[in-house]
Amino acid sequence: MSMRVSDNYLASILVSNTNRSLSRVVRWQQMASSLRRVNSFADDPIAVGAINRYRGMIETNAQYLRNSERASTFLTATDAALIGVGDILTEARLIAMRESSALASPTTQEQAAGEVDSLINQLMDRLNATVEGDYIFGGHRTSTIPFQRQGDIIYYQGDTGVREVQIGPQATLPVNIAGSAFMGAGSSTLTGNVDLAPSLQTDDLLSDLNLGSGWDEGAFTIVDGSGMTFDVDLTGATTVADVIARIDTATAGAVVASFNPSENGLQLTGTGPLTVSDVDDGRTAQSLGLIGSTSGDLIIGGDIRVAPTWNTPLADIPSLHDSLPLGQIHIEQAGTGYDIHLFATATLGDIQNLLQTVVPGMEVTLQGGVLALVSSSTEPFTVTSSDASSTASLLGIDGTGTPSRLFGVLADLKAALEDHDPDAIRSRLSELESVRKMVLAQTIRLGGWENRLEWMTDLLRQRDENLRASLSQEWDADVAQVATELSKAQSAYEASLLVTSRLFEVNLMDYLR
Amino acid sequence: MSSLISIMDTSLAALFSARVSMQTVGHNIANVNTPGFSRQEVVQAARRPVRFTYGSIGRGVEVLGIRRLTDQFLLANRRVQSSSLASYSEVDSALREVEAIFGSVENDHLGETLNAFFGAWNELASPPADPAQKFSVLSAAENLIADFRAMDDSLNDLQRSLQASLEDEVDVLNHLLDQVAHLNGQLLSGSSVGTAANDLMDQRDLLLDEIATMGRIQVVEREDQTVDVIMGGRTMVTRDHVTKLETVWQERPGGHRLALMTMGHRIEVSLDEGKLQGMVASLDEHVQKARDQLDGLARMLADRVNALHVQGRTEWGSGLIFFTGDSAASLAINPAIVDNPDLIATSRSGVEGDNDLALEIARLPQEPLDGEGSLTLLDSYRTVLVDLASQRNRFEFLVESQQNVVAAATARLESVRGVSLDEEGARMLQYQHAYDAAARVITTVQEMYETLINM
C-alpha cells in the first residue's frame, strides 16, 4: 500500500530536503570562499591535529633558522679573527727568521722587538673582538674583556665555556672558541686523527646520522639498467632498518640495500648501471650517502655514521673491530712514562677512565668523532704504542700534545729580540710554527661547524618547504573539486526549490467548481 | 409498517449526517496548518432496522461520534527521537562555544602564545647575551598567562550561562507539566465531548511533544482519557495532580553540580536524554573537561619550566620558581621576577654568556614529558584540541543524523494524522452529493404526499 500523503507530510519532507541541500551548498561555499578544506574543528578532527602540528613545526623551524643566522654571524666573526691571528703569527715568524739571520743587527732587533710588541697588541685586539656587544673569545663571560695586558703578561679573564645554539630539533652547534684555547692556560693538547664513529646499525636513528647532523626526510629515485625508475619515499622513516625496508618495498626487490663493506654506510645492489638522484631540491639520498651512479651493479654509499659516545663498544668501531683486544700505549710527560694496558677495555668510556686514572691531570674528551687528550700541565707529552699492536695509531692519538702558548711565544720572542740573542730567537721558530698549526686546527674545527651550519640551514629551508607542502595537503581545499561540488550542490538546491513550488501549485480545489 | 413520515425521518438523519461530515471537513481544512492537529473523521453507522413480518427496513444513518486519526506509537517514537535530538543539540551548541573559546583552525591563540613564550626563550638563549631579551620572555609569559585566564574565564562564563538556562528551562518544564494536568482536569470533568475533546487531546499531545524535548517521557493513557507523564522514573503528572521539579546545588568531589530534584520531597530525577540532560552533560562533562584539561596544561607548563628554572643562578642568587599557581586561573609569574626581570636565569653557572638553561627551557615543548616516545608539552595541548575536535565532529554528526531521524518520524506521523486537502476536497464532493441526494429523497416524498392528497 502506498503511503498516505497529507499536506503536512509533504511540507515536512520538502522542508527537510530543501534544508539539507541548502546546508550542503553552504558547506561547499565556505570551502570555496576560504579555500580551506577544514574550517571548523568538527570538519576533520585528525586534520585539526595535523594542521596544528605542522603550523607549530613551521614556527619552530623558522626559529631554528633565525638561530642559525645568529650562529653564522658569530662563526664568521670568529673565523675572521682567527685568520687575523694566523697572519700575525706568520708575520712574527718572518721577523724571527729575519732577526736570527746574519743580516740582523742589534738595531734591527730593537726595531723588531717594537714590531713584535705591536703584534701582541694587534693579537689582543683580534681576540677581544665583539659581536653585538658580546666578547666572542670570552667563553661564557661575554661582558668582560677577555684579554688584558700588563707589561708583557697577558691575562685571560674569560672561562672555558662553550656557547651552543639550537639549530634543529635534536641539533645544537657550538658557536665560540673560548680564548683559553690560546692561553696554553697550563695545558697541552693532543687532538686525535681517527674517526671512532661506530659502524652503522639497523636500529640507528636517522636523526642521529652524519655525526648527529641528521638526515633530510623525503624521497629519491633509483634508475636501474633495465630502464626501471623506482621512487623511494622515506617520509616517516625513523631508523636505518626503515630505509632498507622501504627501498626493498619500493623496488619490489629489484634493488637491494645493505651495509657497505666498511660498515660505515649503505650500498645498493641491482642491475647496473644504477643511478640514484634526489627529487626536486631534496637532499635525502645525499644525506644517506647514496647519491651517484655506477656502470656496475653496486653503488657504495658514503660514511653516514652516528657520533660515538662513551658507551660505544669498541667492537662496533670498524677501524678497531679487527684489532681487538687493544694493546698497550705509552705516554711520556716531563720525564715520567706511563704504560697503559688497554686490552681489558670494552668501550670508549673504559679508555677514558683508564687514561684519566693513570696519567695525573689528563682529561680525555670526544670532539665529534675523534678523541682529544688535554693535560693540565704545560709540558708537552707524547703518546706512542709500546707494543706491536700500534694501538695508539688505531685510536688516532699517536703524537705529541703541545702547549698552546699564543701570547707566551710572542712575549718570549720579544724578550729574545731585546736580548739580541739569535739562538733564543731561532729557538722560538718551531714553537711559532706549532702554535700557528694549533690556530689553524681551531680554524679547521670552526670550518667544520660552518659547513654543518650551512648544511643544516639548507636542510631547515628544505624542511620549511616540505612542512608547508604537508600543511597545504591537510588544510587547503582542492579548488577544482570544490567548484564542481559547489555547482552540483547549487543545482540540487535549485531543483528542490523548483519541485517544492510546483507541488504546491496544484491542488484538487483548483478543479472543483 | 413503513410510512412516508419514516422515509422523511431517514432522509433527515442523512441530511444531518452529511452536514456533520461537511462540518468536520471544514474543521479539518481550517486546521490544515495547525501544529499538532490530527485530522478528524465522523464515525457513522446504519441505524437499527425496524423488523416487519416480511423483513427489516433500514432507518437511515446515525452519527456515532467524531474521532481523531492519530497513531500513539508513531507519536511516542517521535518523542523519543526528539528527546535525543534535543540532548545532542544542547551538547553540540555548548561544544561550539568551547571551540570558539579555544579559537579556530586558523587561529588557536593558546598554541600561538605557547610557541611565542618558548620562542622568546630561544631568542634569550641565542647569542648575543642580551639582558633586554628577558623583558621579551616576561611579556611573552604575561601574554600566555592572560590567554590561560581569558580562556578559563570564558569557560566559567559558559558554565554560568548554562546553569542559568537550566534553571529557566526547569521553570518552563514545570509550567508545561501544569498545563498537561490542567487539560487532564478538563477532560475528567466531562464538560468536553466530541470535537472539543479531540482538540484538547491534540493540544495535550503538543504539550507532551514539548515536554519530551526537555527530557524523555513515558506517556500512559488512562481509560478516563487522562494521561500520566513519567519522567526519569518519577510520575510527574497523574490526572490533574502535578509534581514539579527544581534545581538544587549538590556537593561533589572538586566542586558543586546542579541536580534536578522533585519539589518538596527532594528526590533526584535523573534524565537519560533531552534538553535538560544535554545541559547537565555539557556542564559536568564537556565544559568541565575543557577546564580540567586547561588546568592540567597550565600545571604541566608551570612544573616543567619551574623544575628547570630553579636550577639556575643569576647575579642575584640561585634560581627562583618562574611560575606560581597550579591552574589556568591561578597561573602567574613569580612577582619577584616581574619586579626584577634580571632574576630570569639563563644558566646554571650564572655567567652572563652561558645559556644552558635557556636552551633547555626553549627545547621543553619538543621534549617528551615521560621519557622516550611519550607526549611532549605541545602534544598534550594538541591532544586537547583533537579531543575537542572529535567531540565536535561526533555531536555535529549526531545532531545531523538525528535531525533526519526526527524528520522521518515527523513525516510518518504527519502521513497518518495530517490533513490532505485533496482528500478533504474529495470528501467534500462526496458529502455534498450525499446531502443533495437526501434532499432529493425529501422532495420526492413531498411529491408523493401531493400525489396522495390529490388522489
CSV table of N, CA and C in Angstrom, one decimal, chain A residues 3-9 12-13 16 20 27 36 38-46 48-57 59-60 63-64 66-67 70-71 74 131-134 139-144 159 162-166 169-170 172 175 205 475 506-509 512, chain B residues 29 32-34 37 39 99 102-108 111-112 115 119-120 122-123 125-129 133 349 351-355 359 363 366 378-379 381-382 385-386 388-390 392-393 396 400 404 407 410-412 414-426 428-429:
chain,number,residue,atom,x,y,z
A,3,MET,N,1.9,5.1,0.7
A,3,MET,CA,1.8,5.9,1.9
A,3,MET,C,0.7,7.0,1.7
A,4,ARG,N,0.0,7.3,2.7
A,4,ARG,CA,-0.9,8.4,2.6
A,4,ARG,C,-0.2,9.7,2.6
A,5,VAL,N,-0.4,10.6,1.7
A,5,VAL,CA,0.3,11.9,1.6
A,5,VAL,C,-0.6,13.0,2.1
A,6,SER,N,-0.3,13.5,3.3
A,6,SER,CA,-1.0,14.7,3.8
A,6,SER,C,-0.2,15.9,3.5
A,7,ASP,N,-0.9,17.1,3.6
A,7,ASP,CA,-0.2,18.3,3.2
A,7,ASP,C,1.0,18.5,4.2
A,8,ASN,N,0.8,18.2,5.5
A,8,ASN,CA,1.9,18.4,6.4
A,8,ASN,C,3.0,17.5,6.1
A,9,TYR,N,2.7,16.3,5.7
A,9,TYR,CA,3.7,15.3,5.4
A,9,TYR,C,4.6,15.8,4.2
A,12,SER,N,6.7,18.7,5.4
A,12,SER,CA,7.8,18.4,6.3
A,12,SER,C,8.9,17.7,5.4
A,13,ILE,N,8.6,16.8,4.5
A,13,ILE,CA,9.6,16.2,3.6
A,13,ILE,C,10.3,17.3,2.8
A,16,SER,N,12.6,19.5,4.9
A,16,SER,CA,13.9,18.9,5.4
A,16,SER,C,14.8,18.7,4.2
A,20,ARG,N,18.5,20.3,3.7
A,20,ARG,CA,19.7,19.5,3.6
A,20,ARG,C,20.5,20.0,2.4
A,27,ARG,N,28.1,24.5,3.0
A,27,ARG,CA,29.4,23.9,3.4
A,27,ARG,C,30.4,24.1,2.2
A,36,ARG,N,39.9,26.7,2.1
A,36,ARG,CA,40.4,25.7,3.1
A,36,ARG,C,39.5,24.5,3.2
A,38,VAL,N,39.4,22.4,5.8
A,38,VAL,CA,39.0,22.3,7.2
A,38,VAL,C,38.7,23.7,7.7
A,39,ASN,N,37.5,24.0,8.1
A,39,ASN,CA,37.1,25.3,8.5
A,39,ASN,C,36.7,25.4,10.0
A,40,SER,N,36.2,24.2,10.5
A,40,SER,CA,35.9,24.2,11.9
A,40,SER,C,36.4,22.9,12.5
A,41,PHE,N,36.5,22.9,13.8
A,41,PHE,CA,37.1,21.7,14.4
A,41,PHE,C,36.3,20.4,14.0
A,42,ALA,N,35.0,20.6,13.8
A,42,ALA,CA,34.2,19.4,13.5
A,42,ALA,C,34.4,18.8,12.1
A,43,ASP,N,35.0,19.6,11.2
A,43,ASP,CA,35.2,19.2,9.9
A,43,ASP,C,36.0,17.9,9.8
A,44,ASP,N,37.1,17.9,10.5
A,44,ASP,CA,38.0,16.7,10.4
A,44,ASP,C,39.0,16.8,11.6
A,45,PRO,N,38.6,16.1,12.6
A,45,PRO,CA,39.4,16.1,13.9
A,45,PRO,C,40.9,15.7,13.7
A,46,ILE,N,41.1,14.7,12.8
A,46,ILE,CA,42.5,14.3,12.6
A,46,ILE,C,43.3,15.4,12.0
A,48,VAL,N,42.7,18.5,12.1
A,48,VAL,CA,42.9,19.6,13.0
A,48,VAL,C,44.2,19.4,13.8
A,49,GLY,N,44.4,18.2,14.2
A,49,GLY,CA,45.7,17.9,15.0
A,49,GLY,C,46.9,18.0,14.1
A,50,ALA,N,46.8,17.5,12.8
A,50,ALA,CA,47.9,17.6,11.9
A,50,ALA,C,48.2,19.0,11.5
A,51,ILE,N,47.2,19.8,11.3
A,51,ILE,CA,47.4,21.2,10.9
A,51,ILE,C,48.1,22.0,12.1
A,52,ASN,N,47.6,21.7,13.3
A,52,ASN,CA,48.2,22.3,14.4
A,52,ASN,C,49.7,21.9,14.6
A,53,ARG,N,49.9,20.6,14.3
A,53,ARG,CA,51.3,20.2,14.5
A,53,ARG,C,52.2,20.8,13.4
A,54,TYR,N,51.7,20.8,12.1
A,54,TYR,CA,52.6,21.4,11.1
A,54,TYR,C,52.8,22.9,11.3
A,55,ARG,N,51.8,23.6,11.8
A,55,ARG,CA,51.9,25.0,12.0
A,55,ARG,C,52.9,25.3,13.1
A,56,GLY,N,52.9,24.4,14.1
A,56,GLY,CA,53.8,24.6,15.2
A,56,GLY,C,55.2,24.3,14.7
A,57,MET,N,55.4,23.2,13.9
A,57,MET,CA,56.7,22.8,13.4
A,57,MET,C,57.3,23.9,12.5
A,59,GLU,N,56.6,27.1,12.7
A,59,GLU,CA,57.0,28.1,13.6
A,59,GLU,C,58.4,27.8,14.2
A,60,THR,N,58.5,26.6,14.7
A,60,THR,CA,59.8,26.2,15.4
A,60,THR,C,60.9,26.2,14.4
A,63,GLN,N,62.2,29.5,13.9
A,63,GLN,CA,63.1,29.9,15.0
A,63,GLN,C,64.5,29.3,14.8
A,64,TYR,N,64.6,28.0,14.4
A,64,TYR,CA,65.9,27.4,14.2
A,64,TYR,C,66.6,28.2,13.1
A,66,ARG,N,66.3,31.4,12.4
A,66,ARG,CA,66.8,32.6,13.0
A,66,ARG,C,68.0,32.4,13.8
A,67,ASN,N,67.9,31.3,14.6
A,67,ASN,CA,69.1,30.9,15.4
A,67,ASN,C,70.3,30.6,14.6
A,70,ARG,N,72.0,33.8,13.5
A,70,ARG,CA,72.8,34.3,14.6
A,70,ARG,C,74.1,33.5,14.7
A,71,ALA,N,74.0,32.2,14.7
A,71,ALA,CA,75.2,31.4,14.8
A,71,ALA,C,76.2,31.7,13.7
A,74,PHE,N,78.2,34.8,14.4
A,74,PHE,CA,79.3,34.5,15.4
A,74,PHE,C,80.4,33.7,14.8
A,131,VAL,N,80.8,40.7,18.9
A,131,VAL,CA,79.7,40.7,18.0
A,131,VAL,C,78.5,41.2,18.8
A,132,GLU,N,77.9,42.3,18.3
A,132,GLU,CA,76.7,42.8,19.0
A,132,GLU,C,77.0,42.9,20.5
A,133,GLY,N,78.2,43.4,20.9
A,133,GLY,CA,78.5,43.7,22.3
A,133,GLY,C,78.9,42.4,23.1
A,134,ASP,N,78.9,41.3,22.5
A,134,ASP,CA,79.5,40.1,23.2
A,134,ASP,C,80.9,39.9,22.8
A,139,GLY,N,84.5,32.8,26.3
A,139,GLY,CA,83.7,31.7,26.8
A,139,GLY,C,82.4,32.2,27.2
A,140,HIS,N,81.9,31.8,28.4
A,140,HIS,CA,80.6,32.3,28.9
A,140,HIS,C,80.7,33.7,29.4
A,141,ARG,N,81.9,34.2,29.6
A,141,ARG,CA,82.0,35.6,30.2
A,141,ARG,C,82.0,36.6,29.1
A,142,THR,N,80.9,36.9,28.6
A,142,THR,CA,80.8,37.7,27.4
A,142,THR,C,80.8,39.2,27.6
A,143,SER,N,80.7,39.6,28.8
A,143,SER,CA,80.6,41.1,29.0
A,143,SER,C,81.9,41.6,29.6
A,144,THR,N,82.9,40.7,29.9
A,144,THR,CA,84.2,41.1,30.4
A,144,THR,C,85.2,41.0,29.3
A,159,ASP,N,86.3,32.4,30.6
A,159,ASP,CA,86.4,31.0,31.1
A,159,ASP,C,86.4,30.0,29.9
A,162,VAL,N,81.5,26.8,26.6
A,162,VAL,CA,81.1,26.7,25.2
A,162,VAL,C,79.7,27.2,25.0
A,163,ARG,N,79.5,28.0,24.1
A,163,ARG,CA,78.1,28.5,23.8
A,163,ARG,C,77.5,27.8,22.7
A,164,GLU,N,76.3,27.2,22.9
A,164,GLU,CA,75.7,26.5,21.9
A,164,GLU,C,74.4,27.1,21.4
A,165,VAL,N,74.1,26.8,20.2
A,165,VAL,CA,72.8,27.4,19.6
A,165,VAL,C,72.0,26.2,19.1
A,166,GLN,N,70.7,26.3,19.3
A,166,GLN,CA,69.8,25.2,18.8
A,166,GLN,C,69.6,25.5,17.3
A,169,PRO,N,65.8,20.2,15.7
A,169,PRO,CA,65.1,19.6,16.8
A,169,PRO,C,66.0,18.9,17.7
A,170,GLN,N,67.0,18.2,17.2
A,170,GLN,CA,68.0,17.5,18.1
A,170,GLN,C,69.4,18.0,17.9
A,172,THR,N,72.4,20.9,18.3
A,172,THR,CA,72.9,22.1,18.7
A,172,THR,C,74.3,22.3,18.1
A,175,VAL,N,79.2,27.8,18.9
A,175,VAL,CA,79.5,29.0,18.1
A,175,VAL,C,80.7,29.8,18.6
A,205,LEU,N,69.1,5.7,14.7
A,205,LEU,CA,68.1,6.7,14.3
A,205,LEU,C,68.6,7.6,13.2
A,475,TRP,N,45.3,21.0,4.7
A,475,TRP,CA,44.4,22.2,5.0
A,475,TRP,C,43.7,22.7,3.8
A,506,VAL,N,-0.4,22.9,-7.6
A,506,VAL,CA,-1.7,22.2,-8.0
A,506,VAL,C,-2.4,21.6,-6.7
A,507,ASN,N,-3.7,21.5,-6.8
A,507,ASN,CA,-4.5,21.1,-5.7
A,507,ASN,C,-5.9,20.7,-6.3
A,508,LEU,N,-6.5,19.8,-5.6
A,508,LEU,CA,-7.8,19.4,-6.1
A,508,LEU,C,-8.8,20.5,-6.2
A,509,MET,N,-8.6,21.5,-5.2
A,509,MET,CA,-9.5,22.6,-5.1
A,509,MET,C,-9.6,23.4,-6.4
A,512,LEU,N,-12.3,22.0,-8.6
A,512,LEU,CA,-13.7,21.9,-8.1
A,512,LEU,C,-14.4,23.2,-8.4
B,29,ILE,N,-10.1,21.3,7.1
B,29,ILE,CA,-9.4,22.2,6.2
B,29,ILE,C,-8.9,23.4,6.9
B,32,VAL,N,-5.6,22.9,8.6
B,32,VAL,CA,-4.6,22.2,7.8
B,32,VAL,C,-3.2,22.5,8.3
B,33,ASN,N,-3.0,23.7,8.8
B,33,ASN,CA,-1.6,24.1,9.2
B,33,ASN,C,-1.5,24.3,10.7
B,34,THR,N,-2.5,23.8,11.5
B,34,THR,CA,-2.4,23.9,12.9
B,34,THR,C,-1.4,22.9,13.4
B,37,PHE,N,-2.2,19.2,15.0
B,37,PHE,CA,-3.6,18.9,14.8
B,37,PHE,C,-3.7,17.5,14.1
B,39,ARG,N,-6.2,15.0,12.0
B,39,ARG,CA,-7.5,15.1,11.3
B,39,ARG,C,-8.6,14.3,12.0
B,99,GLU,N,34.7,25.5,21.3
B,99,GLU,CA,35.6,25.7,20.2
B,99,GLU,C,35.9,27.2,20.0
B,102,PHE,N,38.5,28.2,22.4
B,102,PHE,CA,39.8,27.7,22.0
B,102,PHE,C,40.4,28.4,20.8
B,103,GLY,N,39.5,29.1,20.0
B,103,GLY,CA,40.0,29.7,18.8
B,103,GLY,C,39.4,29.0,17.6
B,104,SER,N,40.2,29.0,16.5
B,104,SER,CA,39.7,28.3,15.3
B,104,SER,C,40.9,27.6,14.7
B,105,VAL,N,40.6,26.9,13.6
B,105,VAL,CA,41.6,26.2,12.9
B,105,VAL,C,42.7,27.2,12.5
B,106,GLU,N,42.2,28.4,12.1
B,106,GLU,CA,43.0,29.4,11.6
B,106,GLU,C,43.9,30.0,12.7
B,107,ASN,N,43.3,30.2,13.9
B,107,ASN,CA,43.9,30.9,15.0
B,107,ASN,C,43.6,30.3,16.3
B,108,ASP,N,44.6,29.4,16.7
B,108,ASP,CA,44.4,28.8,18.0
B,108,ASP,C,45.4,29.6,18.9
B,111,GLY,N,48.0,28.0,21.4
B,111,GLY,CA,49.1,27.4,20.8
B,111,GLY,C,50.1,28.4,20.4
B,112,GLU,N,49.6,29.6,19.9
B,112,GLU,CA,50.5,30.6,19.4
B,112,GLU,C,51.2,31.3,20.6
B,115,ASN,N,53.9,28.9,21.8
B,115,ASN,CA,55.0,29.0,20.9
B,115,ASN,C,55.8,30.2,21.1
B,119,GLY,N,59.5,30.6,22.0
B,119,GLY,CA,60.3,31.4,21.1
B,119,GLY,C,61.2,32.4,21.8
B,120,ALA,N,60.5,33.1,22.8
B,120,ALA,CA,61.3,34.2,23.5
B,120,ALA,C,62.4,33.6,24.2
B,122,ASN,N,64.1,30.9,23.3
B,122,ASN,CA,65.0,30.7,22.2
B,122,ASN,C,65.9,31.9,21.9
B,123,GLU,N,65.2,33.0,21.8
B,123,GLU,CA,65.9,34.3,21.5
B,123,GLU,C,66.8,34.6,22.6
B,125,ALA,N,68.2,32.5,24.5
B,125,ALA,CA,69.4,31.6,24.5
B,125,ALA,C,70.4,31.9,23.4
B,126,SER,N,69.9,32.5,22.3
B,126,SER,CA,70.8,32.7,21.2
B,126,SER,C,71.7,33.9,21.5
B,127,PRO,N,73.0,33.8,21.1
B,127,PRO,CA,73.9,34.9,21.3
B,127,PRO,C,73.4,36.1,20.4
B,128,PRO,N,73.7,37.3,20.8
B,128,PRO,CA,74.5,37.7,21.9
B,128,PRO,C,73.7,37.7,23.2
B,129,ALA,N,74.4,37.6,24.4
B,129,ALA,CA,73.7,37.6,25.6
B,129,ALA,C,73.1,39.0,25.9
B,133,GLN,N,66.4,40.8,26.3
B,133,GLN,CA,65.6,39.7,25.9
B,133,GLN,C,64.8,39.2,27.1
B,349,SER,N,75.4,28.2,35.8
B,349,SER,CA,76.6,28.8,36.3
B,349,SER,C,76.4,30.3,36.7
B,351,VAL,N,77.0,32.7,34.8
B,351,VAL,CA,77.8,33.5,33.9
B,351,VAL,C,77.0,34.1,32.8
B,352,GLU,N,77.2,35.4,32.5
B,352,GLU,CA,76.3,36.0,31.6
B,352,GLU,C,76.1,35.4,30.2
B,353,GLY,N,77.2,34.8,29.6
B,353,GLY,CA,77.2,34.3,28.3
B,353,GLY,C,76.7,32.8,28.2
B,354,ASP,N,76.6,32.2,29.4
B,354,ASP,CA,76.2,30.8,29.5
B,354,ASP,C,74.7,30.7,29.2
B,355,ASN,N,74.3,29.8,28.4
B,355,ASN,CA,72.9,29.7,28.0
B,355,ASN,C,72.3,28.3,28.2
B,359,LEU,N,68.5,27.3,26.8
B,359,LEU,CA,68.4,26.3,25.8
B,359,LEU,C,67.5,25.2,26.2
B,363,ARG,N,63.8,24.2,24.6
B,363,ARG,CA,63.6,22.9,24.0
B,363,ARG,C,62.4,22.2,24.6
B,366,GLN,N,59.4,20.5,22.8
B,366,GLN,CA,59.7,19.3,22.0
B,366,GLN,C,60.2,18.1,22.8
B,378,LEU,N,53.6,20.3,23.8
B,378,LEU,CA,52.8,20.7,22.7
B,378,LEU,C,51.9,19.6,22.2
B,379,ASP,N,52.3,18.3,22.3
B,379,ASP,CA,51.5,17.2,22.0
B,379,ASP,C,50.3,17.2,23.0
B,381,TYR,N,48.9,19.7,24.5
B,381,TYR,CA,48.0,20.8,24.1
B,381,TYR,C,47.2,20.3,22.8
B,382,ARG,N,47.9,19.7,21.9
B,382,ARG,CA,47.3,19.2,20.6
B,382,ARG,C,46.2,18.2,21.0
B,385,LEU,N,43.1,19.8,21.8
B,385,LEU,CA,42.4,20.3,20.6
B,385,LEU,C,41.7,19.2,19.8
B,386,VAL,N,42.5,18.1,19.6
B,386,VAL,CA,42.0,17.0,18.8
B,386,VAL,C,40.8,16.3,19.5
B,388,LEU,N,38.7,17.8,21.5
B,388,LEU,CA,37.6,18.8,21.4
B,388,LEU,C,37.0,18.6,19.9
B,389,ALA,N,37.9,18.6,19.0
B,389,ALA,CA,37.5,18.5,17.6
B,389,ALA,C,36.7,17.2,17.4
B,390,SER,N,37.2,16.1,18.0
B,390,SER,CA,36.5,14.8,17.8
B,390,SER,C,35.1,14.9,18.4
B,392,ARG,N,33.3,17.6,18.8
B,392,ARG,CA,32.6,18.5,18.0
B,392,ARG,C,32.1,17.7,16.7
B,393,ASN,N,33.0,17.0,16.1
B,393,ASN,CA,32.6,16.2,15.0
B,393,ASN,C,31.5,15.2,15.3
B,396,GLU,N,28.2,17.0,16.0
B,396,GLU,CA,27.6,17.6,14.8
B,396,GLU,C,27.0,16.5,14.0
B,400,GLU,N,23.0,16.0,13.1
B,400,GLU,CA,22.6,16.0,11.7
B,400,GLU,C,21.8,14.7,11.5
B,404,ASN,N,17.6,14.0,10.8
B,404,ASN,CA,16.9,13.3,9.8
B,404,ASN,C,16.0,12.2,10.4
B,407,ALA,N,13.0,14.0,11.4
B,407,ALA,CA,12.2,14.5,10.3
B,407,ALA,C,11.4,13.3,9.7
B,410,THR,N,8.6,12.5,12.0
B,410,THR,CA,7.5,13.5,11.8
B,410,THR,C,6.7,13.2,10.5
B,411,ALA,N,7.5,12.9,9.5
B,411,ALA,CA,6.8,12.7,8.2
B,411,ALA,C,5.9,11.5,8.3
B,412,ARG,N,6.3,10.5,9.0
B,412,ARG,CA,5.4,9.3,9.1
B,412,ARG,C,4.2,9.6,9.9
B,414,GLU,N,2.9,12.6,10.4
B,414,GLU,CA,2.0,13.5,9.6
B,414,GLU,C,1.3,12.8,8.5
B,415,SER,N,1.9,11.8,8.0
B,415,SER,CA,1.3,11.0,7.0
B,415,SER,C,0.0,10.3,7.5
B,416,VAL,N,0.0,10.0,8.8
B,416,VAL,CA,-1.2,9.4,9.4
B,416,VAL,C,-2.2,10.5,9.8
B,417,ARG,N,-1.7,11.5,10.5
B,417,ARG,CA,-2.7,12.4,11.1
B,417,ARG,C,-2.9,13.7,10.4
B,418,GLY,N,-2.0,14.0,9.4
B,418,GLY,CA,-2.1,15.3,8.8
B,418,GLY,C,-3.3,15.4,7.8
B,419,VAL,N,-3.7,16.6,7.6
B,419,VAL,CA,-4.8,16.9,6.7
B,419,VAL,C,-4.4,16.9,5.3
B,420,SER,N,-5.1,16.1,4.4
B,420,SER,CA,-4.7,16.2,3.0
B,420,SER,C,-5.9,17.0,2.3
B,421,LEU,N,-5.5,18.1,1.7
B,421,LEU,CA,-6.6,19.0,1.1
B,421,LEU,C,-7.3,18.3,0.0
B,422,ASP,N,-6.5,17.4,-0.7
B,422,ASP,CA,-7.1,16.7,-1.8
B,422,ASP,C,-8.1,15.7,-1.3
B,423,GLU,N,-7.7,15.0,-0.2
B,423,GLU,CA,-8.7,14.1,0.4
B,423,GLU,C,-9.9,14.8,0.9
B,424,GLU,N,-9.7,15.9,1.6
B,424,GLU,CA,-10.8,16.7,2.1
B,424,GLU,C,-11.7,17.2,1.0
B,425,GLY,N,-11.1,17.6,-0.1
B,425,GLY,CA,-11.8,18.1,-1.3
B,425,GLY,C,-12.7,17.0,-1.8
B,426,ALA,N,-12.2,15.8,-1.9
B,426,ALA,CA,-12.9,14.6,-2.4
B,426,ALA,C,-14.1,14.3,-1.5
B,428,MET,N,-15.5,16.4,0.5
B,428,MET,CA,-16.5,17.5,0.4
B,428,MET,C,-17.5,17.2,-0.7
B,429,LEU,N,-16.9,16.8,-1.9
B,429,LEU,CA,-17.8,16.4,-3.0
B,429,LEU,C,-18.8,15.3,-2.6
